[in-house]
Amino acid sequence: MYGNAYMTPEEAKAMAERPENEELLAEFEARIDRGEKIEPHDWMPSEYRRQLIRMIEQHAHSEVIGALPEGTWITRAPNFKRKLALIAKVQDEIGHAHLLYNAAETLGKTREEMINDLLSGKSKYSNVFNYPALTWSDIAVIGFLIDGAAIVNQVINSKGSYGPYCRALDRICYEESFHLKQGHDAMVYLATGTPAQRAELQEALNRWYRPIIHFFGPSDKASVHSNKLMRWKIKLASNDDMRNQFLDQYVPKIRELGVDFPDPNLKKNAEGVWEFSDPNWDEFYATINGNGPCNAERLAVRRWVEDHGRWVRTALMNPQQKYVMPLS
Ligand code: COA
């Protein structure tokens, strides 16, 4: 037995770093099949580690960048109560990023390396955060539907095989469910408001429909990583299954409010599968590869933050020395 309390740290490290061979792989896959959690000190195939780092890191970056479109509305929230709720939500999202960076760090990539890969454009983050939030209705749609989509994905992933990621997701889902209530409350208010408010909400839904369809990733046929991720229970549902689950839960909820997604072909077929118009996958690939409407702006903001916050990090790491805040 390895990875238990009876080993010295050196013995555990040597066990975790054994070179890959068929026997170890079979033992690892048997553990996954039995539903056991894999922990940082356990042996794992290098590809399992690489895939987890890729996915958790992208997820963490999405939380950081995801705070930006909503953050721009903190100063413009329609009233004090909405402002407080939005401040708390944005703060939560940054907290989620910390939890996720911590989980990814257990796999051997440092936070500094991850941030550098985000800033250089090497690492991806969710497509949806490359679109602007033009009106307060966009904030309601993000709060209800983007957070709703994220919850569908995260509840499924939280049952996965890597312990630190699952535990981070459990906590994140708990907080996201409050975000959902906040988004739903804002949606209901607008949907039951004046004709101008309802029209603004519908326009926001029109803008967010395609990015939300894209959110769950390419179709199962086009997905590159799904087979491997599902075999190792990093992902427990395919992209199409998650998208379908989301549409199943949320289309009735928005229709109940008298608004709708702008797609005449959006309907559930006799097999219970949602059909929709071609969501323009070229737009998806352009966006995730750095050419969406706000990619350049989002990374420019993060680079500014990185540069202007460097003196704080340096001061924290060297508490004996005196630091002066730069003026510009
Ligand atoms: N936004 C940005 N990139 C996306 C994406 C999205 N919505 N959906 C897929 N991609 C990228 C993948 O990262 C992958 O790129 P890469 O090979 O350069 O890393 C490529 O598109 C092919 O997609 P696929 O093979 O289907 O990727 P996947 O099996 O990792 O599935 C997710 C995509 C998003 C479902 C999966 O990564 C996931 O569940 N991630 C964790 C949750 C998360 O990040 N949520 C974000 C916001 S809360």
Tab-separated table of C-alpha atoms and ligand atoms in Angstrom:
chain	number	residue	atom	x	y	z
A	1	MET	CA	0.000	0.000	0.000
A	2	TYR	CA	1.371	3.431	-0.798
A	3	GLY	CA	0.529	7.004	0.005
A	4	ASN	CA	-0.513	6.063	3.551
A	5	ALA	CA	0.431	7.479	6.909
A	6	TYR	CA	3.051	4.775	7.641
A	7	MET	CA	5.564	6.026	5.057
A	8	THR	CA	8.219	8.645	5.475
A	9	PRO	CA	7.847	11.591	3.086
A	10	GLU	CA	10.949	10.380	1.200
A	11	GLU	CA	9.480	6.872	0.734
A	12	ALA	CA	6.162	8.346	-0.434
A	13	LYS	CA	7.945	10.626	-2.929
A	14	ALA	CA	9.987	7.725	-4.327
A	15	MET	CA	6.784	5.654	-4.727
A	16	ALA	CA	4.982	8.539	-6.480
A	17	GLU	CA	7.870	9.071	-8.884
A	18	ARG	CA	8.287	5.472	-10.056
A	19	PRO	CA	8.765	5.358	-13.845
A	20	GLU	CA	5.671	4.461	-15.828
A	21	ASN	CA	5.104	0.798	-16.689
A	22	GLU	CA	2.142	-1.400	-17.582
A	23	GLU	CA	1.746	-2.820	-14.101
A	24	LEU	CA	1.591	0.620	-12.475
A	25	LEU	CA	-0.823	1.831	-15.128
A	26	ALA	CA	-3.115	-1.178	-14.585
A	27	GLU	CA	-3.019	-0.633	-10.802
A	28	PHE	CA	-3.811	3.067	-11.310
A	29	GLU	CA	-6.721	2.367	-13.658
A	30	ALA	CA	-8.106	-0.248	-11.265
A	31	ARG	CA	-8.159	2.386	-8.522
A	32	ILE	CA	-10.032	4.752	-10.834
A	33	ASP	CA	-12.516	1.986	-11.722
A	34	ARG	CA	-13.142	1.336	-8.017
A	35	GLY	CA	-13.982	5.027	-7.603
A	36	GLU	CA	-10.970	5.804	-5.396
A	37	LYS	CA	-9.622	9.324	-5.276
A	38	ILE	CA	-6.087	9.927	-6.526
A	39	GLU	CA	-4.076	12.188	-4.208
A	40	PRO	CA	-0.959	14.303	-4.943
A	41	HIS	CA	1.498	11.804	-3.411
A	42	ASP	CA	0.035	8.851	-5.366
A	43	TRP	CA	1.595	7.474	-8.504
A	44	MET	CA	-0.133	8.724	-11.647
A	45	PRO	CA	0.630	8.501	-15.375
A	46	SER	CA	2.378	11.617	-16.682
A	47	GLU	CA	-0.470	12.164	-19.160
A	48	TYR	CA	-3.041	12.143	-16.310
A	49	ARG	CA	-0.951	14.790	-14.541
A	50	ARG	CA	-0.558	16.851	-17.733
A	51	GLN	CA	-4.285	16.754	-18.514
A	52	LEU	CA	-5.236	17.736	-14.980
A	53	ILE	CA	-2.810	20.656	-14.940
A	54	ARG	CA	-4.159	21.832	-18.321
A	55	MET	CA	-7.773	21.645	-17.244
A	56	ILE	CA	-7.499	22.953	-13.671
A	57	GLU	CA	-5.202	25.768	-14.764
A	58	GLN	CA	-7.637	26.842	-17.520
A	59	HIS	CA	-10.415	26.694	-14.966
A	60	ALA	CA	-8.449	28.893	-12.502
A	61	HIS	CA	-7.650	31.446	-15.215
A	62	SER	CA	-11.355	31.516	-16.127
A	63	GLU	CA	-12.221	32.554	-12.581
A	64	VAL	CA	-9.660	35.380	-12.631
A	65	ILE	CA	-10.643	36.684	-16.064
A	66	GLY	CA	-14.310	36.004	-15.302
A	67	ALA	CA	-14.186	38.654	-12.580
A	68	LEU	CA	-13.440	41.364	-15.161
A	69	PRO	CA	-16.715	41.743	-17.117
A	70	GLU	CA	-18.733	41.749	-13.874
A	71	GLY	CA	-16.157	43.907	-12.088
A	72	THR	CA	-16.768	46.729	-14.557
A	73	TRP	CA	-20.374	46.925	-13.294
A	74	ILE	CA	-19.605	47.300	-9.571
A	75	THR	CA	-19.505	51.097	-9.891
A	76	ARG	CA	-22.642	51.111	-12.064
A	77	ALA	CA	-24.874	48.644	-10.197
A	78	PRO	CA	-28.453	49.970	-10.090
A	79	ASN	CA	-28.684	50.157	-6.284
A	80	PHE	CA	-26.804	49.586	-3.053
A	81	LYS	CA	-28.092	46.037	-2.484
A	82	ARG	CA	-27.140	44.922	-6.002
A	83	LYS	CA	-23.730	46.575	-5.625
A	84	LEU	CA	-22.985	44.711	-2.382
A	85	ALA	CA	-24.036	41.395	-3.891
A	86	LEU	CA	-21.889	41.988	-6.975
A	87	ILE	CA	-18.828	42.969	-4.931
A	88	ALA	CA	-19.213	39.762	-2.902
A	89	LYS	CA	-19.637	37.665	-6.042
A	90	VAL	CA	-16.562	39.083	-7.769
A	91	GLN	CA	-14.584	38.506	-4.584
A	92	ASP	CA	-15.824	34.895	-4.471
A	93	GLU	CA	-14.684	34.312	-8.074
A	94	ILE	CA	-11.140	35.388	-7.192
A	95	GLY	CA	-11.313	33.074	-4.164
A	96	HIS	CA	-12.270	30.239	-6.550
A	97	ALA	CA	-9.195	31.004	-8.638
A	98	HIS	CA	-7.003	30.675	-5.523
A	99	LEU	CA	-8.555	27.308	-4.648
A	100	LEU	CA	-8.019	26.069	-8.196
A	101	TYR	CA	-4.438	27.356	-8.487
A	102	ASN	CA	-3.718	25.553	-5.200
A	103	ALA	CA	-5.180	22.325	-6.611
A	104	ALA	CA	-3.092	22.667	-9.803
A	105	GLU	CA	0.054	23.400	-7.775
A	106	THR	CA	-0.260	19.995	-6.070
A	107	LEU	CA	0.551	18.540	-9.504
A	108	GLY	CA	3.889	20.330	-9.772
A	109	LYS	CA	3.298	23.515	-11.782
A	110	THR	CA	3.931	26.693	-9.824
A	111	ARG	CA	1.447	29.546	-9.662
A	112	GLU	CA	4.028	31.859	-11.197
A	113	GLU	CA	4.388	29.559	-14.208
A	114	MET	CA	0.604	29.412	-14.573
A	115	ILE	CA	0.192	33.195	-14.390
A	116	ASN	CA	3.009	33.671	-16.898
A	117	ASP	CA	1.292	31.239	-19.289
A	118	LEU	CA	-1.974	33.137	-18.915
A	119	LEU	CA	-0.337	36.504	-19.571
A	120	SER	CA	1.635	35.280	-22.569
A	121	GLY	CA	-1.531	33.826	-24.120
A	122	LYS	CA	-0.193	30.239	-23.922
A	123	SER	CA	-2.937	29.004	-21.571
A	124	LYS	CA	-6.581	29.175	-22.456
A	125	TYR	CA	-9.504	30.338	-20.316
A	126	SER	CA	-13.237	30.121	-20.866
A	127	ASN	CA	-14.540	31.602	-24.127
A	128	VAL	CA	-17.433	33.366	-22.381
A	129	PHE	CA	-15.248	35.911	-20.617
A	130	ASN	CA	-14.078	37.384	-23.901
A	131	TYR	CA	-17.422	39.089	-24.496
A	132	PRO	CA	-18.376	42.521	-23.159
A	133	ALA	CA	-21.064	43.127	-20.524
A	134	LEU	CA	-22.773	46.044	-22.258
A	135	THR	CA	-25.761	46.563	-19.948
A	136	TRP	CA	-26.919	45.649	-16.437
A	137	SER	CA	-28.997	42.894	-18.078
A	138	ASP	CA	-25.763	41.252	-19.209
A	139	ILE	CA	-24.806	41.005	-15.517
A	140	ALA	CA	-28.133	39.301	-14.767
A	141	VAL	CA	-27.589	36.858	-17.642
A	142	ILE	CA	-24.008	36.132	-16.558
A	143	GLY	CA	-25.118	35.596	-12.944
A	144	PHE	CA	-27.940	33.246	-13.827
A	145	LEU	CA	-26.871	31.470	-17.000
A	146	ILE	CA	-23.058	31.532	-17.059
A	147	ASP	CA	-22.967	30.594	-13.389
A	148	GLY	CA	-25.739	28.068	-14.053
A	149	ALA	CA	-23.685	26.532	-16.876
A	150	ALA	CA	-20.594	26.505	-14.657
A	151	ILE	CA	-22.519	24.726	-11.898
A	152	VAL	CA	-23.674	21.996	-14.298
A	153	ASN	CA	-20.050	21.437	-15.343
A	154	GLN	CA	-18.587	21.731	-11.836
A	155	VAL	CA	-21.082	19.488	-10.047
A	156	ILE	CA	-20.261	16.775	-12.595
A	157	ASN	CA	-16.484	17.331	-12.389
A	158	SER	CA	-16.605	17.349	-8.571
A	159	LYS	CA	-17.345	13.613	-8.633
A	160	GLY	CA	-14.093	13.043	-10.509
A	161	SER	CA	-10.953	11.120	-9.625
A	162	TYR	CA	-8.457	13.769	-8.457
A	163	GLY	CA	-9.005	14.543	-4.775
A	164	PRO	CA	-7.725	18.164	-4.553
A	165	TYR	CA	-9.702	19.278	-7.627
A	166	CYS	CA	-12.907	17.615	-6.396
A	167	ARG	CA	-12.639	19.166	-2.951
A	168	ALA	CA	-12.031	22.616	-4.461
A	169	LEU	CA	-15.076	22.130	-6.706
A	170	ASP	CA	-17.309	21.104	-3.791
A	171	ARG	CA	-16.583	24.404	-2.080
A	172	ILE	CA	-16.893	26.382	-5.328
A	173	CYS	CA	-20.294	24.852	-6.147
A	174	TYR	CA	-21.570	25.791	-2.714
A	175	GLU	CA	-20.721	29.447	-3.361
A	176	GLU	CA	-21.839	29.369	-6.999
A	177	SER	CA	-25.313	28.354	-5.913
A	178	PHE	CA	-25.618	31.734	-4.147
A	179	HIS	CA	-24.423	33.464	-7.316
A	180	LEU	CA	-27.159	31.685	-9.191
A	181	LYS	CA	-29.799	33.015	-6.794
A	182	GLN	CA	-28.405	36.518	-7.211
A	183	GLY	CA	-28.531	36.177	-11.025
A	184	HIS	CA	-32.041	34.703	-10.948
A	185	ASP	CA	-33.306	37.483	-8.728
A	186	ALA	CA	-31.870	40.120	-11.100
A	187	MET	CA	-33.376	38.308	-14.128
A	188	VAL	CA	-36.835	38.056	-12.538
A	189	TYR	CA	-36.725	41.749	-11.633
A	190	LEU	CA	-35.949	42.764	-15.220
A	191	ALA	CA	-38.322	40.247	-16.819
A	192	THR	CA	-41.211	41.506	-14.713
A	193	GLY	CA	-40.231	45.158	-15.100
A	194	THR	CA	-41.022	47.798	-17.699
A	195	PRO	CA	-41.166	46.986	-21.435
A	196	ALA	CA	-37.759	48.678	-21.784
A	197	GLN	CA	-36.252	46.421	-19.079
A	198	ARG	CA	-37.706	43.290	-20.697
A	199	ALA	CA	-36.361	44.375	-24.080
A	200	GLU	CA	-32.898	45.013	-22.635
A	201	LEU	CA	-32.919	41.569	-21.000
A	202	GLN	CA	-33.924	39.894	-24.270
A	203	GLU	CA	-31.125	41.726	-26.097
A	204	ALA	CA	-28.623	40.477	-23.520
A	205	LEU	CA	-29.905	36.908	-24.006
A	206	ASN	CA	-29.492	37.353	-27.769
A	207	ARG	CA	-25.856	38.332	-27.240
A	208	TRP	CA	-25.021	35.534	-24.790
A	209	TYR	CA	-26.783	32.606	-26.452
A	210	ARG	CA	-23.969	31.471	-28.758
A	211	PRO	CA	-21.159	31.939	-26.203
A	212	ILE	CA	-23.224	29.879	-23.720
A	213	ILE	CA	-23.688	27.068	-26.245
A	214	HIS	CA	-19.911	27.190	-26.852
A	215	PHE	CA	-19.169	27.160	-23.107
A	216	PHE	CA	-19.378	23.354	-22.826
A	217	GLY	CA	-16.752	22.896	-25.528
A	218	PRO	CA	-16.893	21.504	-29.055
A	219	SER	CA	-19.289	18.699	-29.938
A	220	ASP	CA	-18.273	15.219	-28.761
A	221	LYS	CA	-17.118	14.386	-32.286
A	222	ALA	CA	-14.772	17.381	-32.339
A	223	SER	CA	-13.597	17.183	-28.708
A	224	VAL	CA	-9.893	16.359	-28.498
A	225	HIS	CA	-9.484	15.326	-24.856
A	226	SER	CA	-12.853	13.906	-23.793
A	227	ASN	CA	-12.107	10.190	-24.330
A	228	LYS	CA	-8.974	10.225	-22.219
A	229	LEU	CA	-10.507	12.482	-19.553
A	230	MET	CA	-13.578	10.301	-19.259
A	231	ARG	CA	-11.581	7.068	-19.095
A	232	TRP	CA	-9.679	8.508	-16.130
A	233	LYS	CA	-12.819	10.062	-14.595
A	234	ILE	CA	-11.446	13.584	-14.732
A	235	LYS	CA	-14.580	14.402	-16.664
A	236	LEU	CA	-17.728	12.412	-15.917
A	237	ALA	CA	-19.908	13.631	-18.761
A	238	SER	CA	-19.156	14.548	-22.347
A	239	ASN	CA	-19.403	18.111	-23.662
A	240	ASP	CA	-22.679	17.355	-25.472
A	241	ASP	CA	-24.166	15.667	-22.400
A	242	MET	CA	-23.317	18.643	-20.189
A	243	ARG	CA	-24.723	21.076	-22.772
A	244	ASN	CA	-27.900	19.014	-22.973
A	245	GLN	CA	-28.235	18.914	-19.200
A	246	PHE	CA	-27.870	22.692	-19.068
A	247	LEU	CA	-30.504	23.299	-21.769
A	248	ASP	CA	-32.832	20.855	-20.028
A	249	GLN	CA	-32.596	22.793	-16.775
A	250	TYR	CA	-32.437	26.389	-17.987
A	251	VAL	CA	-34.517	26.746	-21.167
A	252	PRO	CA	-37.770	26.151	-19.222
A	253	LYS	CA	-36.620	28.602	-16.540
A	254	ILE	CA	-36.010	31.480	-18.962
A	255	ARG	CA	-39.163	30.718	-20.968
A	256	GLU	CA	-41.098	30.879	-17.716
A	257	LEU	CA	-39.912	34.501	-17.464
A	258	GLY	CA	-41.323	35.366	-20.885
A	259	VAL	CA	-37.918	35.678	-22.593
A	260	ASP	CA	-36.086	33.152	-24.760
A	261	PHE	CA	-32.888	32.216	-26.542
A	262	PRO	CA	-32.903	33.634	-30.079
A	263	ASP	CA	-32.897	30.314	-31.942
A	264	PRO	CA	-35.998	29.077	-33.795
A	265	ASN	CA	-34.428	25.598	-34.033
A	266	LEU	CA	-33.887	25.223	-30.307
A	267	LYS	CA	-36.106	22.301	-29.287
A	268	LYS	CA	-35.996	18.999	-27.463
A	269	ASN	CA	-36.433	16.003	-29.762
A	270	ALA	CA	-38.264	12.742	-29.028
A	271	GLU	CA	-35.061	11.199	-27.590
A	272	GLY	CA	-34.784	14.013	-25.045
A	273	VAL	CA	-31.859	15.638	-26.859
A	274	TRP	CA	-31.825	19.399	-27.451
A	275	GLU	CA	-31.331	20.431	-31.053
A	276	PHE	CA	-30.137	23.909	-32.047
A	277	SER	CA	-28.902	25.867	-35.050
A	278	ASP	CA	-25.243	25.743	-36.023
A	279	PRO	CA	-23.661	27.895	-33.266
A	280	ASN	CA	-20.786	29.030	-35.517
A	281	TRP	CA	-17.881	27.013	-34.214
A	282	ASP	CA	-15.458	29.238	-36.161
A	283	GLU	CA	-16.338	32.024	-33.738
A	284	PHE	CA	-15.650	29.642	-30.823
A	285	TYR	CA	-12.194	28.645	-32.106
A	286	ALA	CA	-11.281	32.249	-32.923
A	287	THR	CA	-12.273	33.294	-29.400
A	288	ILE	CA	-10.449	30.540	-27.507
A	289	ASN	CA	-7.344	31.152	-29.617
A	290	GLY	CA	-7.080	34.811	-28.651
A	291	ASN	CA	-9.178	36.539	-31.317
A	292	GLY	CA	-12.524	37.104	-29.594
A	293	PRO	CA	-14.035	40.549	-29.032
A	294	CYS	CA	-12.300	41.242	-25.689
A	295	ASN	CA	-9.296	38.868	-25.490
A	296	ALA	CA	-6.703	41.615	-25.952
A	297	GLU	CA	-8.417	43.899	-23.435
A	298	ARG	CA	-8.758	41.143	-20.809
A	299	LEU	CA	-5.080	40.175	-20.972
A	300	ALA	CA	-3.988	43.813	-21.045
A	301	VAL	CA	-5.864	44.400	-17.751
A	302	ARG	CA	-4.245	41.353	-16.145
A	303	ARG	CA	-0.774	42.436	-17.348
A	304	TRP	CA	-1.356	45.876	-15.844
A	305	VAL	CA	-2.406	44.275	-12.547
A	306	GLU	CA	0.644	41.992	-12.598
A	307	ASP	CA	3.028	44.911	-13.185
A	308	HIS	CA	1.430	47.243	-10.676
A	309	GLY	CA	1.088	44.595	-7.963
A	310	ARG	CA	4.655	43.300	-8.205
A	311	TRP	CA	5.939	45.600	-5.432
A	312	VAL	CA	3.263	44.208	-3.056
A	313	ARG	CA	4.289	40.612	-3.715
A	314	THR	CA	7.960	41.492	-3.345
A	315	ALA	CA	7.271	43.300	-0.072
A	316	LEU	CA	5.288	40.355	1.280
A	317	MET	CA	8.093	37.950	0.453
A	318	ASN	CA	10.741	40.215	2.033
A	319	PRO	CA	9.072	41.614	5.152
A	320	GLN	CA	12.364	42.947	6.648
A	321	GLN	CA	12.994	45.367	3.795
A	322	LYS	CA	11.227	48.683	3.298
A	323	TYR	CA	9.266	49.197	0.093
A	324	VAL	CA	7.791	52.358	-1.316
A	325	MET	CA	4.681	52.147	-3.444
A	326	PRO	CA	5.477	53.368	-6.973
A	327	LEU	CA	3.529	56.495	-7.896
A	328	SER	CA	2.505	55.516	-11.435
B	1	COA	N1	-13.450	27.936	-23.501
B	1	COA	C1	-12.126	27.905	-23.831
B	1	COA	N2	-11.536	26.790	-24.323
B	1	COA	C2	-12.297	25.694	-24.464
B	1	COA	C3	-13.662	25.663	-24.117
B	1	COA	C4	-14.239	26.846	-23.622
B	1	COA	N3	-15.511	26.933	-23.290
B	1	COA	N4	-14.142	24.422	-24.373
B	1	COA	C5	-13.113	23.708	-24.867
B	1	COA	N5	-12.008	24.472	-24.940
B	1	COA	C6	-10.707	24.097	-25.471
B	1	COA	C7	-10.060	23.001	-24.641
B	1	COA	O1	-9.401	23.550	-23.538
B	1	COA	C8	-9.147	22.381	-25.657
B	1	COA	O2	-8.008	23.228	-25.865
B	1	COA	P1	-6.477	22.759	-25.547
B	1	COA	O3	-6.299	21.413	-26.170
B	1	COA	O4	-5.630	23.826	-26.142
B	1	COA	O5	-6.350	22.712	-24.057
B	1	COA	C9	-9.937	22.460	-26.929
B	1	COA	O6	-10.886	23.500	-26.737
B	1	COA	C10	-10.672	21.169	-27.291
B	1	COA	O7	-11.768	20.929	-26.398
B	1	COA	P2	-12.021	19.533	-25.634
B	1	COA	O8	-11.105	18.481	-26.138
B	1	COA	O9	-13.466	19.239	-25.655
B	1	COA	O10	-11.570	19.973	-24.165
B	1	COA	P3	-11.934	19.321	-22.754
B	1	COA	O11	-12.114	17.833	-22.904
B	1	COA	O12	-10.945	19.828	-21.777
B	1	COA	O13	-13.394	19.917	-22.397
B	1	COA	C11	-14.287	21.600	-20.887
B	1	COA	C12	-13.636	21.293	-22.269
B	1	COA	C13	-14.411	23.123	-20.754
B	1	COA	C14	-15.656	20.950	-20.821
B	1	COA	C15	-13.368	21.015	-19.770
B	1	COA	O14	-12.043	21.459	-19.952
B	1	COA	C16	-13.802	21.357	-18.382
B	1	COA	O15	-14.745	20.782	-17.849
B	1	COA	N6	-13.052	22.272	-17.723
B	1	COA	C17	-13.245	22.628	-16.324
B	1	COA	C18	-14.294	23.674	-16.087
B	1	COA	C19	-13.944	25.034	-16.588
B	1	COA	O16	-12.832	25.337	-16.996
B	1	COA	N7	-14.901	25.969	-16.551
B	1	COA	C20	-14.644	27.317	-17.021
B	1	COA	C21	-15.387	28.393	-16.446
B	1	COA	S1	-16.153	28.271	-14.933
